[in-house]
mmCIF file of C-alpha atoms in Angstrom:
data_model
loop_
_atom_site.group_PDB
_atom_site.id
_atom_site.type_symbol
_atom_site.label_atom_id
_atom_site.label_comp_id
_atom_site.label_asym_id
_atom_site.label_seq_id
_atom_site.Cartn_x
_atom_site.Cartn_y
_atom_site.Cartn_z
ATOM 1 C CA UNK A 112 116.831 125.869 139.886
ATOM 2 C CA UNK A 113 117.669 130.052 139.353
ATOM 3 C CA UNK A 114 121.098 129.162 138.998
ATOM 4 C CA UNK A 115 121.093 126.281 136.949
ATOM 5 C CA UNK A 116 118.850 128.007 134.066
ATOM 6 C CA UNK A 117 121.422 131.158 134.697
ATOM 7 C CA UNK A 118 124.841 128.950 134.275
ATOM 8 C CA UNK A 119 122.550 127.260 131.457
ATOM 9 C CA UNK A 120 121.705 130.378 129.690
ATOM 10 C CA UNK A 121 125.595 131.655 130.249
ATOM 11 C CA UNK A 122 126.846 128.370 128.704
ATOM 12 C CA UNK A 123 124.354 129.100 125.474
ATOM 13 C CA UNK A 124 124.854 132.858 125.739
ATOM 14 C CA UNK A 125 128.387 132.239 125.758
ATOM 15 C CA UNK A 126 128.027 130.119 122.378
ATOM 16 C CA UNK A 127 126.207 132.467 120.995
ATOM 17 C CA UNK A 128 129.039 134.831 121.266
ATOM 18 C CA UNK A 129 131.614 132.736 119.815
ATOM 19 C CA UNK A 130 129.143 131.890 116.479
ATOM 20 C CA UNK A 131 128.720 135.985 116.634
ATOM 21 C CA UNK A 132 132.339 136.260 116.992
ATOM 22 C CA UNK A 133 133.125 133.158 114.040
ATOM 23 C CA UNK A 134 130.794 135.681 112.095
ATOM 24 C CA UNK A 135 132.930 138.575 112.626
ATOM 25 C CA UNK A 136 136.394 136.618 111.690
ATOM 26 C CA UNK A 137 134.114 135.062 108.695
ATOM 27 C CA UNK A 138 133.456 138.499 107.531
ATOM 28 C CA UNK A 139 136.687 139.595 107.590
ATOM 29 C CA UNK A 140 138.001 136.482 105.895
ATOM 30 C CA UNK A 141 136.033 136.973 102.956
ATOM 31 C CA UNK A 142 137.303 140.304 102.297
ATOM 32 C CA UNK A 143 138.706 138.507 99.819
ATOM 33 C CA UNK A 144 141.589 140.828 96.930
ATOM 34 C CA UNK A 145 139.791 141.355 93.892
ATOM 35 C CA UNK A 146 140.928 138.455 91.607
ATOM 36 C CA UNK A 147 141.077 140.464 88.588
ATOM 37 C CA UNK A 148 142.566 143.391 89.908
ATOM 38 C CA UNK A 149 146.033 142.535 88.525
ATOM 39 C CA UNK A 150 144.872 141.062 85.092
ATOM 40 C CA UNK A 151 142.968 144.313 84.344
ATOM 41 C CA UNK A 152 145.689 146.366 85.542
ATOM 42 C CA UNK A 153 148.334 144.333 83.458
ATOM 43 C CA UNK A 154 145.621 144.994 80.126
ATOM 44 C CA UNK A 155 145.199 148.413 80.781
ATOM 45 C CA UNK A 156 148.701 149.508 80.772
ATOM 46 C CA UNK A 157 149.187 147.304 78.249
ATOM 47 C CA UNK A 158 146.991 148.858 76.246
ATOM 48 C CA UNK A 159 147.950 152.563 77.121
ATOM 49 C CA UNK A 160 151.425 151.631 76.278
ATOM 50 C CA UNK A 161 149.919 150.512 72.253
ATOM 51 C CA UNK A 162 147.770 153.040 71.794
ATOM 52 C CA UNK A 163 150.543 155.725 72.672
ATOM 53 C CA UNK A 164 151.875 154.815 69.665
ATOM 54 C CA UNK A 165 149.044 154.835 67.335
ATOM 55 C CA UNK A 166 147.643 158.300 68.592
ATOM 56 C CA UNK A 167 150.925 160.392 68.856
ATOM 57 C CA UNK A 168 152.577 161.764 66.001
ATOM 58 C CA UNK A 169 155.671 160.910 64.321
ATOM 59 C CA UNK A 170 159.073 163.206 64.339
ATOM 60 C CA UNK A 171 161.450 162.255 61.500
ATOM 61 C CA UNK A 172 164.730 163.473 60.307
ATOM 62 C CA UNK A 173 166.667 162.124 57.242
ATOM 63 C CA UNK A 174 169.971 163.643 55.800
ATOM 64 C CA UNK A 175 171.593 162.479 52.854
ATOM 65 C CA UNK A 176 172.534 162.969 49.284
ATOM 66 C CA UNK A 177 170.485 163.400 45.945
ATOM 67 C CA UNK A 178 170.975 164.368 42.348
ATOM 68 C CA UNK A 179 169.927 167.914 41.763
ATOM 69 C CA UNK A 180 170.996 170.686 39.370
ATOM 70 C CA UNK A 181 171.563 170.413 35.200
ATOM 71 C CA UNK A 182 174.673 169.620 33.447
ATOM 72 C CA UNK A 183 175.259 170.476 29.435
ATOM 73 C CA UNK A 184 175.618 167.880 26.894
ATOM 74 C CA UNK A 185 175.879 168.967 23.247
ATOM 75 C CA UNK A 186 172.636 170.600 22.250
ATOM 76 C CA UNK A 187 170.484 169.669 24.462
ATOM 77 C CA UNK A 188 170.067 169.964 28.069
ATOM 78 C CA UNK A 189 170.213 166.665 30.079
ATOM 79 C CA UNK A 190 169.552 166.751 33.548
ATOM 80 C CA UNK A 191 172.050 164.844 34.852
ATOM 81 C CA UNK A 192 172.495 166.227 37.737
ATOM 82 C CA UNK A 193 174.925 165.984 40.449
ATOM 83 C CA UNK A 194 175.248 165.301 44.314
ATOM 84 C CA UNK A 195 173.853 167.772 46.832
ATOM 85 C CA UNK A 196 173.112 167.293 50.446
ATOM 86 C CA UNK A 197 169.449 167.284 51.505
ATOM 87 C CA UNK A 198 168.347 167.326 55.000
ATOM 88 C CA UNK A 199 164.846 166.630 55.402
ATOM 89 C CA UNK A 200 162.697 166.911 59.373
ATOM 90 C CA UNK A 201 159.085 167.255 59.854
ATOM 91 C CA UNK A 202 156.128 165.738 61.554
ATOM 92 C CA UNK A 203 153.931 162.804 60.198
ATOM 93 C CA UNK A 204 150.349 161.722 61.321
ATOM 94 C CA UNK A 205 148.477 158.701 60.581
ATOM 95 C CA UNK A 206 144.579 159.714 61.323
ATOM 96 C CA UNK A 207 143.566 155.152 61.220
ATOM 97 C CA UNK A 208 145.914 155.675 64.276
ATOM 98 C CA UNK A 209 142.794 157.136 66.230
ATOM 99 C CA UNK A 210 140.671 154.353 65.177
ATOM 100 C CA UNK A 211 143.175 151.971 66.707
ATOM 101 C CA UNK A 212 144.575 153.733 69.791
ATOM 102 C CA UNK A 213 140.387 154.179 71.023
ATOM 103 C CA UNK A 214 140.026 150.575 69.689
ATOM 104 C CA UNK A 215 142.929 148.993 72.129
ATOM 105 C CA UNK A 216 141.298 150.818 75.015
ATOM 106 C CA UNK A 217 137.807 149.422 74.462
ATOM 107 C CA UNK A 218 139.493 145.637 74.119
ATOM 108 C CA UNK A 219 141.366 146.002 77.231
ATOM 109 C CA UNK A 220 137.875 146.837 79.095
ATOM 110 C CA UNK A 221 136.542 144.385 77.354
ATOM 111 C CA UNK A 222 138.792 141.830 78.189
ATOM 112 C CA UNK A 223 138.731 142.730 82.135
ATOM 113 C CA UNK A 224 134.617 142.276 82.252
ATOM 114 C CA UNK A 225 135.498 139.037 80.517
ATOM 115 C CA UNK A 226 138.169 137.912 83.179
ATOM 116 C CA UNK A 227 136.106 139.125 86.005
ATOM 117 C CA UNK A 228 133.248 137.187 85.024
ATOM 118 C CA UNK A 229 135.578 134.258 84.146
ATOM 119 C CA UNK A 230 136.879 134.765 88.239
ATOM 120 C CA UNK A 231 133.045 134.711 88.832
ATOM 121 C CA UNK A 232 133.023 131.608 87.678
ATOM 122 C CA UNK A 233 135.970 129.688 87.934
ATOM 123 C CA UNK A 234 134.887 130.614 92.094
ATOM 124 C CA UNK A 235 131.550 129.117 91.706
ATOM 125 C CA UNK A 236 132.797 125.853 90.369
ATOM 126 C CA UNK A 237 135.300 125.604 92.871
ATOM 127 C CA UNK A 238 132.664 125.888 95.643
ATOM 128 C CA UNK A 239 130.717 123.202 93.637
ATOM 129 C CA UNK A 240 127.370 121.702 95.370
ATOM 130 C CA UNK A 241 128.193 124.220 98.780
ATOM 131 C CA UNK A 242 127.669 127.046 96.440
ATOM 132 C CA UNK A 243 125.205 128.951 98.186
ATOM 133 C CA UNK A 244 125.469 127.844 101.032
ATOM 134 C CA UNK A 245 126.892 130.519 103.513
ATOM 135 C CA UNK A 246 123.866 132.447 103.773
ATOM 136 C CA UNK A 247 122.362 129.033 104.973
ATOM 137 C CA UNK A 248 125.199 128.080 107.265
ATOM 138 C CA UNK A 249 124.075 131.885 108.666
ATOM 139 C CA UNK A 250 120.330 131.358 109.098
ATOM 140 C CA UNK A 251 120.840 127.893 110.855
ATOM 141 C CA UNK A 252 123.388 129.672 113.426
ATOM 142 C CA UNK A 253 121.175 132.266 114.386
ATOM 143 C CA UNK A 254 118.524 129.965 115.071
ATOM 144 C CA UNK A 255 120.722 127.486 117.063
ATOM 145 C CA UNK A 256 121.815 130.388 119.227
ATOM 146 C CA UNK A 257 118.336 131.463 119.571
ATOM 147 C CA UNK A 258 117.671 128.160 120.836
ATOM 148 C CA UNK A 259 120.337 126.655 122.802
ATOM 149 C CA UNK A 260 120.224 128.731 126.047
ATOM 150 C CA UNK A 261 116.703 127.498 126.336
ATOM 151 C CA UNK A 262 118.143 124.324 125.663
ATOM 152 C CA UNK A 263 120.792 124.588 128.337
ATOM 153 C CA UNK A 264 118.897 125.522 130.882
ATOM 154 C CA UNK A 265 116.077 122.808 130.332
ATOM 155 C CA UNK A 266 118.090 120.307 130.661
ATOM 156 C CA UNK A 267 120.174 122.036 133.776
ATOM 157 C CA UNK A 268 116.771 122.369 135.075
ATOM 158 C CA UNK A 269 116.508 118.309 135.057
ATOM 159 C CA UNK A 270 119.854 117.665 136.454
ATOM 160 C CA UNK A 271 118.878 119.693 139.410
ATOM 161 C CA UNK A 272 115.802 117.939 139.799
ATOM 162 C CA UNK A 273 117.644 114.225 139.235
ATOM 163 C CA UNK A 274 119.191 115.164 142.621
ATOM 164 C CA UNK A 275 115.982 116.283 144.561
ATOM 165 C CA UNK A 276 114.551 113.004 143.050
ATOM 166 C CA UNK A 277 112.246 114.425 140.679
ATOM 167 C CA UNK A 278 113.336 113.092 137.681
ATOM 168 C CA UNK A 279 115.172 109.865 136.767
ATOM 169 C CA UNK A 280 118.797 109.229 134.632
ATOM 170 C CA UNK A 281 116.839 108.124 131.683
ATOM 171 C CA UNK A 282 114.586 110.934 131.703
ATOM 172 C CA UNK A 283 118.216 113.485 132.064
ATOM 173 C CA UNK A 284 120.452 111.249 129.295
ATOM 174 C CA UNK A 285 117.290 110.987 126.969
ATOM 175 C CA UNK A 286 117.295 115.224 127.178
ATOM 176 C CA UNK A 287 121.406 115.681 127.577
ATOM 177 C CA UNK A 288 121.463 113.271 123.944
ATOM 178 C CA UNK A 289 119.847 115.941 122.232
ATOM 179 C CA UNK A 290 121.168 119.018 123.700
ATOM 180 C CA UNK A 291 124.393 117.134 122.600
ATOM 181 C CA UNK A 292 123.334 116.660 118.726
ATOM 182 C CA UNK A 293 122.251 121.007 118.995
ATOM 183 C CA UNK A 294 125.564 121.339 120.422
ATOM 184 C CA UNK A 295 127.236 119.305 117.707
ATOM 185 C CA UNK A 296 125.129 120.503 115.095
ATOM 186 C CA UNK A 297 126.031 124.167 116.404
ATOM 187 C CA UNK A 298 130.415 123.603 115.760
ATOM 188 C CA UNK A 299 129.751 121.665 112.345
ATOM 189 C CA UNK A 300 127.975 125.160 111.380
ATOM 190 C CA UNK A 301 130.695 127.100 112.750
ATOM 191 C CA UNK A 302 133.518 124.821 111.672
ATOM 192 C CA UNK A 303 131.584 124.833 107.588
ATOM 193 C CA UNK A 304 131.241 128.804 108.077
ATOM 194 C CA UNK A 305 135.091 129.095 108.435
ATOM 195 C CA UNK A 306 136.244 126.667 105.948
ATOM 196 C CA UNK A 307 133.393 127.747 103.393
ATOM 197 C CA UNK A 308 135.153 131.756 104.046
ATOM 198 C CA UNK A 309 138.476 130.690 102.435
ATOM 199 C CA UNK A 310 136.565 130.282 99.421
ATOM 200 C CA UNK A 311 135.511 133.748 97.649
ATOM 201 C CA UNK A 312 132.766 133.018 95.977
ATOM 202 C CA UNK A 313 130.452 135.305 92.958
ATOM 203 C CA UNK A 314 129.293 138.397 93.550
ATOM 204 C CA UNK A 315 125.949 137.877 95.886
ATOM 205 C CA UNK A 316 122.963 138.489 94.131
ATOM 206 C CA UNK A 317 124.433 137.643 90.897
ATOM 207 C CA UNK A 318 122.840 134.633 89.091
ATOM 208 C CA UNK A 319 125.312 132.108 87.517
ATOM 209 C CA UNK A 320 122.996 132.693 83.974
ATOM 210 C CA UNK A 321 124.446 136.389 84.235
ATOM 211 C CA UNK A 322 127.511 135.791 84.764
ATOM 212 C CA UNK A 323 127.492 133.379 82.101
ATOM 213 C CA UNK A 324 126.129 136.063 79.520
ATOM 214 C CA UNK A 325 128.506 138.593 80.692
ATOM 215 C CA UNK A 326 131.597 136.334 80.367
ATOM 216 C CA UNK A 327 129.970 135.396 76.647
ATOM 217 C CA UNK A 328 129.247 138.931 75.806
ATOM 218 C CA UNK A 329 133.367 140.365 76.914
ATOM 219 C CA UNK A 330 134.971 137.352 74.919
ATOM 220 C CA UNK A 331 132.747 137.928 72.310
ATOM 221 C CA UNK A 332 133.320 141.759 72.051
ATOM 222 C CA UNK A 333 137.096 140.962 72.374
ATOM 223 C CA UNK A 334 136.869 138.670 69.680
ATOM 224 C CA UNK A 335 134.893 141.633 67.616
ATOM 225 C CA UNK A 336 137.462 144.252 68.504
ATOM 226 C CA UNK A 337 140.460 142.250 67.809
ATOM 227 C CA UNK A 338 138.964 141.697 64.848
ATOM 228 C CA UNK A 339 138.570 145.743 63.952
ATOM 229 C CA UNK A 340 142.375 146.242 64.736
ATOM 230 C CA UNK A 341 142.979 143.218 62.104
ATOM 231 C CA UNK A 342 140.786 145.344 59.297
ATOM 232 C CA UNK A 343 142.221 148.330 60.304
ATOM 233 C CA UNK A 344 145.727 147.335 59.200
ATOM 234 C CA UNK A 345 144.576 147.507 55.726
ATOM 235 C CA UNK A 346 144.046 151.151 55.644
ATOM 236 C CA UNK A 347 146.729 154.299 55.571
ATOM 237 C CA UNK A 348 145.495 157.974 55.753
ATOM 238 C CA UNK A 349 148.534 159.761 56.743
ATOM 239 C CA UNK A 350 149.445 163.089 56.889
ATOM 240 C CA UNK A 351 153.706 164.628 56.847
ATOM 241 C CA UNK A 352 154.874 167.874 56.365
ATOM 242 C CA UNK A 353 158.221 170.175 57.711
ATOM 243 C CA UNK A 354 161.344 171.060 56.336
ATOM 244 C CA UNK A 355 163.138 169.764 53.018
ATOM 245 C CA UNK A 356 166.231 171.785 51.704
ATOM 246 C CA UNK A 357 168.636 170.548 49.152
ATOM 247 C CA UNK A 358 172.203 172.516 49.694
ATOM 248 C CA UNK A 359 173.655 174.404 47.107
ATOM 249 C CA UNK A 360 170.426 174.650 45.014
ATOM 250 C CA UNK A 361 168.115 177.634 44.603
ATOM 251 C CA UNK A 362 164.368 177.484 46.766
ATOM 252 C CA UNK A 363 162.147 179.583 47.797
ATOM 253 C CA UNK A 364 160.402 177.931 50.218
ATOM 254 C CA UNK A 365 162.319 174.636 51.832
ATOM 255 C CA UNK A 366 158.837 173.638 53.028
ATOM 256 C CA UNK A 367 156.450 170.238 51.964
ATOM 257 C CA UNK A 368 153.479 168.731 52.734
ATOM 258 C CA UNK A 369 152.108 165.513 51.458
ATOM 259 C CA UNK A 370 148.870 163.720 52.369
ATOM 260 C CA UNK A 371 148.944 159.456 51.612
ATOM 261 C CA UNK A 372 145.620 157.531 50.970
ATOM 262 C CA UNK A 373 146.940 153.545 51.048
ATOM 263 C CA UNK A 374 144.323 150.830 50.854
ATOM 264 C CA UNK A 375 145.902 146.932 51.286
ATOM 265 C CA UNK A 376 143.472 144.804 48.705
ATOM 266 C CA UNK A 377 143.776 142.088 51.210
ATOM 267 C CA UNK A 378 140.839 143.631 53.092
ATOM 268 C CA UNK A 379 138.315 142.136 50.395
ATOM 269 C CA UNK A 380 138.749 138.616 51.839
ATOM 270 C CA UNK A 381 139.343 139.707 55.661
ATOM 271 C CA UNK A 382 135.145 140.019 56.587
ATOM 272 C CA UNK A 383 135.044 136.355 56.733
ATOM 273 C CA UNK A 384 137.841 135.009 57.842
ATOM 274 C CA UNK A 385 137.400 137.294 60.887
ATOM 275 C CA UNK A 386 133.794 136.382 61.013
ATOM 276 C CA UNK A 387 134.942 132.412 60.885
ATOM 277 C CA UNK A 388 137.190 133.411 63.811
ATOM 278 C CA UNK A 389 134.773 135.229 65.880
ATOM 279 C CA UNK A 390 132.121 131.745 65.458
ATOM 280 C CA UNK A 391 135.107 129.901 66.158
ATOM 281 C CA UNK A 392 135.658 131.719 69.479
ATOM 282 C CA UNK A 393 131.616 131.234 70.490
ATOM 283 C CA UNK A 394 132.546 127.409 70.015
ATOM 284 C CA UNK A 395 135.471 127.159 72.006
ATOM 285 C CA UNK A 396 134.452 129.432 74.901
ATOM 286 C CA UNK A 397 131.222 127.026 75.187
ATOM 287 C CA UNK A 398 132.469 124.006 74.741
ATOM 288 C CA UNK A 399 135.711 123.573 75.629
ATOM 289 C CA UNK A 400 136.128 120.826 77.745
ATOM 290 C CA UNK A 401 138.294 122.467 80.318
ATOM 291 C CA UNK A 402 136.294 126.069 80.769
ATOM 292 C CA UNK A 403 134.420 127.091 83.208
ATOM 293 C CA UNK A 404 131.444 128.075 81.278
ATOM 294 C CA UNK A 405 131.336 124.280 80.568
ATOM 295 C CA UNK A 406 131.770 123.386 84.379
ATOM 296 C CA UNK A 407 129.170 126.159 85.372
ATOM 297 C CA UNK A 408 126.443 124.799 83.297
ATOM 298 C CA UNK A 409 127.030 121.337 84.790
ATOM 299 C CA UNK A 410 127.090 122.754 88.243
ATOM 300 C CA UNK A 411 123.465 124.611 87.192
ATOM 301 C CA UNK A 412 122.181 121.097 86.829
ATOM 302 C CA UNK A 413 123.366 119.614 90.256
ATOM 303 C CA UNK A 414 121.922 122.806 91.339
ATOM 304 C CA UNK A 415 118.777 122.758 89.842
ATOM 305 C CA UNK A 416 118.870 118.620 91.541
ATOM 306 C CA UNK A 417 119.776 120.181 94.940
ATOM 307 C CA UNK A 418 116.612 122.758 94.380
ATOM 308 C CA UNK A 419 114.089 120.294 93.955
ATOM 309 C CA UNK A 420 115.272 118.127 96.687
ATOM 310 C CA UNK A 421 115.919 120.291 99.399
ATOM 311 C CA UNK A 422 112.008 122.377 98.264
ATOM 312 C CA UNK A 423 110.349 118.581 99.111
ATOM 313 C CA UNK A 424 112.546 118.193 102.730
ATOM 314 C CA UNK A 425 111.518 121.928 103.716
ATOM 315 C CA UNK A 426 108.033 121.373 102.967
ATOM 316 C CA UNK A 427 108.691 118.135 105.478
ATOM 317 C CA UNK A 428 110.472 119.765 107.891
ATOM 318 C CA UNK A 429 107.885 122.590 107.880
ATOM 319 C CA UNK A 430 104.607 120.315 108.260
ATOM 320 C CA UNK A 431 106.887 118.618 111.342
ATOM 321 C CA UNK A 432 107.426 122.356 112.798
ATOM 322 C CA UNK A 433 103.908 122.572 112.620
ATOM 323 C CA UNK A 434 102.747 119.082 114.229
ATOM 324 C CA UNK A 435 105.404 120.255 117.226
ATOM 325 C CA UNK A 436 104.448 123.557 117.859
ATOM 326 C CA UNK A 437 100.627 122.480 118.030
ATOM 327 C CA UNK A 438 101.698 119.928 120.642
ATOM 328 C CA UNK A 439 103.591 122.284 122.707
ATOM 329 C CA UNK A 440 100.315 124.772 122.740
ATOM 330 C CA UNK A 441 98.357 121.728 124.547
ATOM 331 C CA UNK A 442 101.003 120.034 126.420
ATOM 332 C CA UNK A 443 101.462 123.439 128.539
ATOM 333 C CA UNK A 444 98.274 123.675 129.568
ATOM 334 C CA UNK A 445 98.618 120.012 131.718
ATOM 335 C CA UNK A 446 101.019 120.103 134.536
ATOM 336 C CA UNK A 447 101.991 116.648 135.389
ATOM 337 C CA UNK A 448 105.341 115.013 135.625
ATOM 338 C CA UNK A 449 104.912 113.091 132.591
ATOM 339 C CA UNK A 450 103.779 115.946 130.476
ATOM 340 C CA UNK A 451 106.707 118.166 131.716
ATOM 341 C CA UNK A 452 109.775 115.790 130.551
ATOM 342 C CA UNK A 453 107.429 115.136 126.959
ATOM 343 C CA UNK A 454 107.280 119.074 126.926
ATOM 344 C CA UNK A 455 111.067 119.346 127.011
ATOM 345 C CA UNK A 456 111.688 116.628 124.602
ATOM 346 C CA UNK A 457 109.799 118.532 121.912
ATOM 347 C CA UNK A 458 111.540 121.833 122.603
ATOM 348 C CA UNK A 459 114.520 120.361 122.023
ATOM 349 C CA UNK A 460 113.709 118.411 118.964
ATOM 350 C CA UNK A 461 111.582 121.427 118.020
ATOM 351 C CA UNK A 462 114.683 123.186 118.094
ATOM 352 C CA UNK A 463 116.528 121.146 115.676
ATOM 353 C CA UNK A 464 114.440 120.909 113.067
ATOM 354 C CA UNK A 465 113.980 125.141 113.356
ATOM 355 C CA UNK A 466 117.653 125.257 112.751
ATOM 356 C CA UNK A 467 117.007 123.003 109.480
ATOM 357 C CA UNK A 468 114.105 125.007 108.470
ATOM 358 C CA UNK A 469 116.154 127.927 108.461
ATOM 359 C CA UNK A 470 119.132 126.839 106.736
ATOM 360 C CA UNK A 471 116.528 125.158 103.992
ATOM 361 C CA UNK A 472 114.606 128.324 103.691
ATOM 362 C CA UNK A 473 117.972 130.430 103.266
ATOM 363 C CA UNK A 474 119.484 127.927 101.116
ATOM 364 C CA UNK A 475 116.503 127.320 98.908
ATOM 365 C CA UNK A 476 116.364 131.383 98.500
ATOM 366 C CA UNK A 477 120.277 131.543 97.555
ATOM 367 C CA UNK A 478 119.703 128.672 94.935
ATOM 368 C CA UNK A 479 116.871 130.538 92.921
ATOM 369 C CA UNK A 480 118.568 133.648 93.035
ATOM 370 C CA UNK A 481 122.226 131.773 91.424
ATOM 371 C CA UNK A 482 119.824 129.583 88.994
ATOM 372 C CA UNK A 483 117.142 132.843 87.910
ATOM 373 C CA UNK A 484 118.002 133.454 84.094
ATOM 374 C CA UNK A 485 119.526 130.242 83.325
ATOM 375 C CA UNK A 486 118.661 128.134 80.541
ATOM 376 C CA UNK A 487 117.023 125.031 82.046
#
C-alpha cells in the first residue's frame, strides 16, 4: 500500500513537473519581438530625416552677371548699364520650418501608438474565441496537478487491494476510467498552453475597448497632424542675409539682408477639405470591411456570448463542487467497503470539475477585464 501511493504520487509529482516545466518553455515562448518595433523605428527615422530639412538653415551661393553702372546718351543720363560679375553667398532661414520639423516628429509618434494598438489588435482577432484563455489554461493546470497525485495513488491503492481480494475489476476500471479522463484532460491543457504561446496576444490587462480608443485616437491625431503640415505649406516667413558684391562697381558695404512674408490664398478653402478628410478617415478606420477595429468589435460580441455562457456553467459547476464536497464530509465518517470505493469515486470526479471551476473562474475574470470599457 506505502509504495503504491509513493510510485502514485511520483507518477503525479512527476506530471506536475512537466506542466511546471511546459510553463517555463510557455513563458519563454511568449517573449514574443515587439511587433511594432520596426514600423516605429522605420517612422522615426523617417521623420528625423524630414524634419532635418525643415529646421536647418539654408547655405546658398550664386555667381553670375548683371547690368550695373551708367552710360551717356545725349542730354540725359540713361542707365543703361553694362555687364559686371556679381557673386552672391549667405545663409537663409525659413522660421514655418520649426512648425513643420516639431510637427513630423509628433506624427511619427503618433503613428507608432496607432500601429501598436493596430498590432494589439490585429493579435486579438487572430486568437479569436481562445482570446483569454491562457490564464485559464493556467488555473486548470495547477489544479489538475494539485489533484492528480491524490488521484494516482487512490487508484494504485485499489490495484493493490484487487490482488489481496479486496476490491473487484469493476470497482478498479470504474476508478482507472477517470483517472484516465484527469490524465487526458491534463495533456489537452498542456498541448492548448503550447500552441496558444505561438500566438502573442494584447498587452494583459488591457481591455479590447482601450485599445480600440487608442488605435482611434493615433489615426485620428495622424490624420490632424498631416493635416497641419498640409496648411502649413501655405505660409513663408523666411529670413536670408550674407554677402552680395558686384565687381568693378563702387560699395561700401557688400552686405544684405532681406526678410520674406509669403501667404498662398489657397489656404482660405484648405479648413474643410482637410476637415472632410479627417471625417473621412473616422469612416474608413471604423468601417472598413477588412480592419481590425471592425473584426475586434465582432469578436467583443462572441465575447460578450462566451461571458454569459460560461457565468451560467460556473455557477453549475460550483453548486456541483458544493453537493461533492458535502458528501465527502459524511462519507468519511463511515468506514465500510462500499463507502470507501463511493469515497474515491467522488474525489476523482470532485477533481475534475475543480479543474473546470478554475479554468471558468480564470477565464470568466480575463473576459471582463478584455470586454470593461466597451460599448455593448
Amino acid at each position: 500500500m506505502r509504495t503504491s501511493f509513493a510510485t502514485g504520487a511520483l507518477l503525479g509529482l512527476g506530471l506536475w513537473a512537466n506542466m511546471a516545466a511546459a510553463a517555463g518553455e510557455e513563458g519563454t515562448v511568449r517573449t514574443h519581438a515587439d511587433p511594432a518595433r520596426g514600423y516605429c523605428e522605420r517612422v522615426r527615422g523617417t521623420s528625423r530625416a524630414e524634419a532635418a530639412l525643415e529646421l536647418a538653415p539654408e547655405v546658398f551661393a550664386s555667381i553670375g552677371a548683371v547690368n550695373a553702372g551708367d552710360a551717356q546718351g545725349g542730354s540725359d543720363e540713361t542707365p543703361l548699364g553694362s555687364p559686371k560679375l556679381r557673386v552672391t553667398a549667405g545663409l537663409g532661414y525659413d522660421f514655418v520650418g520649426i512648425y513643420r520639423g516639431r510637427t513630423l516628429h509628433s506624427r511619427a509618434e503618433a503613428e507608432c501608438r496607432r500601429y501598436q494598438a493596430l498590432a494589439a489588435l490585429q493579435s486579438a482577432v487572430e486568437q479569436g474565441a481562445r482570446l483569454g484563455e491562457a490564464a485559464a489554461l493556467d488555473a486548470r493546470a495547477q489544479a489538475l496537478a494539485t489533484s492528480l497525485p491524490r488521484a494516482e495513488a487512490l487508484v494504485a491503492a485499489v490495484r493493490d487491494d484487487l490482488v489481496g481480494g479486496g476490491a473487484t475489476l469493476e470497482e478498479l476500471n470504474a476508478l482507472q476510467v477517470r483517472l484516465d479522463h484527469l490524465r487526458s484532460l491534463a495533456r489537452d491543457t498542456t498541448r492548448a498552453r503550447e500552441q496558444l504561446a505561438l500566438q502573442p496576444g494584447p498587452p494583459a490587462g488591457q481591455s479590447l475597448g482601450a485599445l480600440l480608443t487608442a488605435f482611434e485616437a493615433a489615426d485620428d491625431q495622424v490624420e490632424a497632424l498631416t493635416g497641419g503640415l498640409r496648411k502649413a505649406r501655405a505660409w513663408r516667413v523666411s529670413a536670408r542675409g550674407g554677402y552680395d558684391e558686384v565687381f568693378n562697381v563702387d560699395q561700401k558695404t557688400p552686405l544684405f539682408g532681406q526678410l520674406t512674408l509669403g501667404y498662398n490664398l489657397g489656404n482660405l478653402w484648405q479648413g474643410k477639405a482637410n476637415a472632410q478628410a479627417r471625417e473621412g478617415r473616422r469612416q474608413e478606420a471604423r468601417d472598413a470591411v477588412d480592419g481590425a477595429p471592425r473584426q475586434v468589435r465582432q469578436l467583443l460580441g462572441e465575447l460578450r456570448i462566451t461571458e454569459r455562457t460560461e457565468q451560467q456553467r460556473l455557477g453549475e459547476v460550483s453548486t456541483l463542487v458544493s453537493d461533492l464536497q458535502g458528501q465527502l464530509r459524511e462519507v468519511e465518517q463511515l468506514e465500510t467497503h462500499q463507502v470507501r470505493r463511493f469515497r474515491d469515486y467522488l474525489h476523482l470526479e470532485l477533481a475534475r470539475l475543480q479543474a473546470e471551476q478554475a479554468y471558468l473562474g480564470a477565464h470568466l475574470e480575463t473576459l471582463r477585464s478584455l470586454l470593461a470599457g466597451a460599448d455593448s
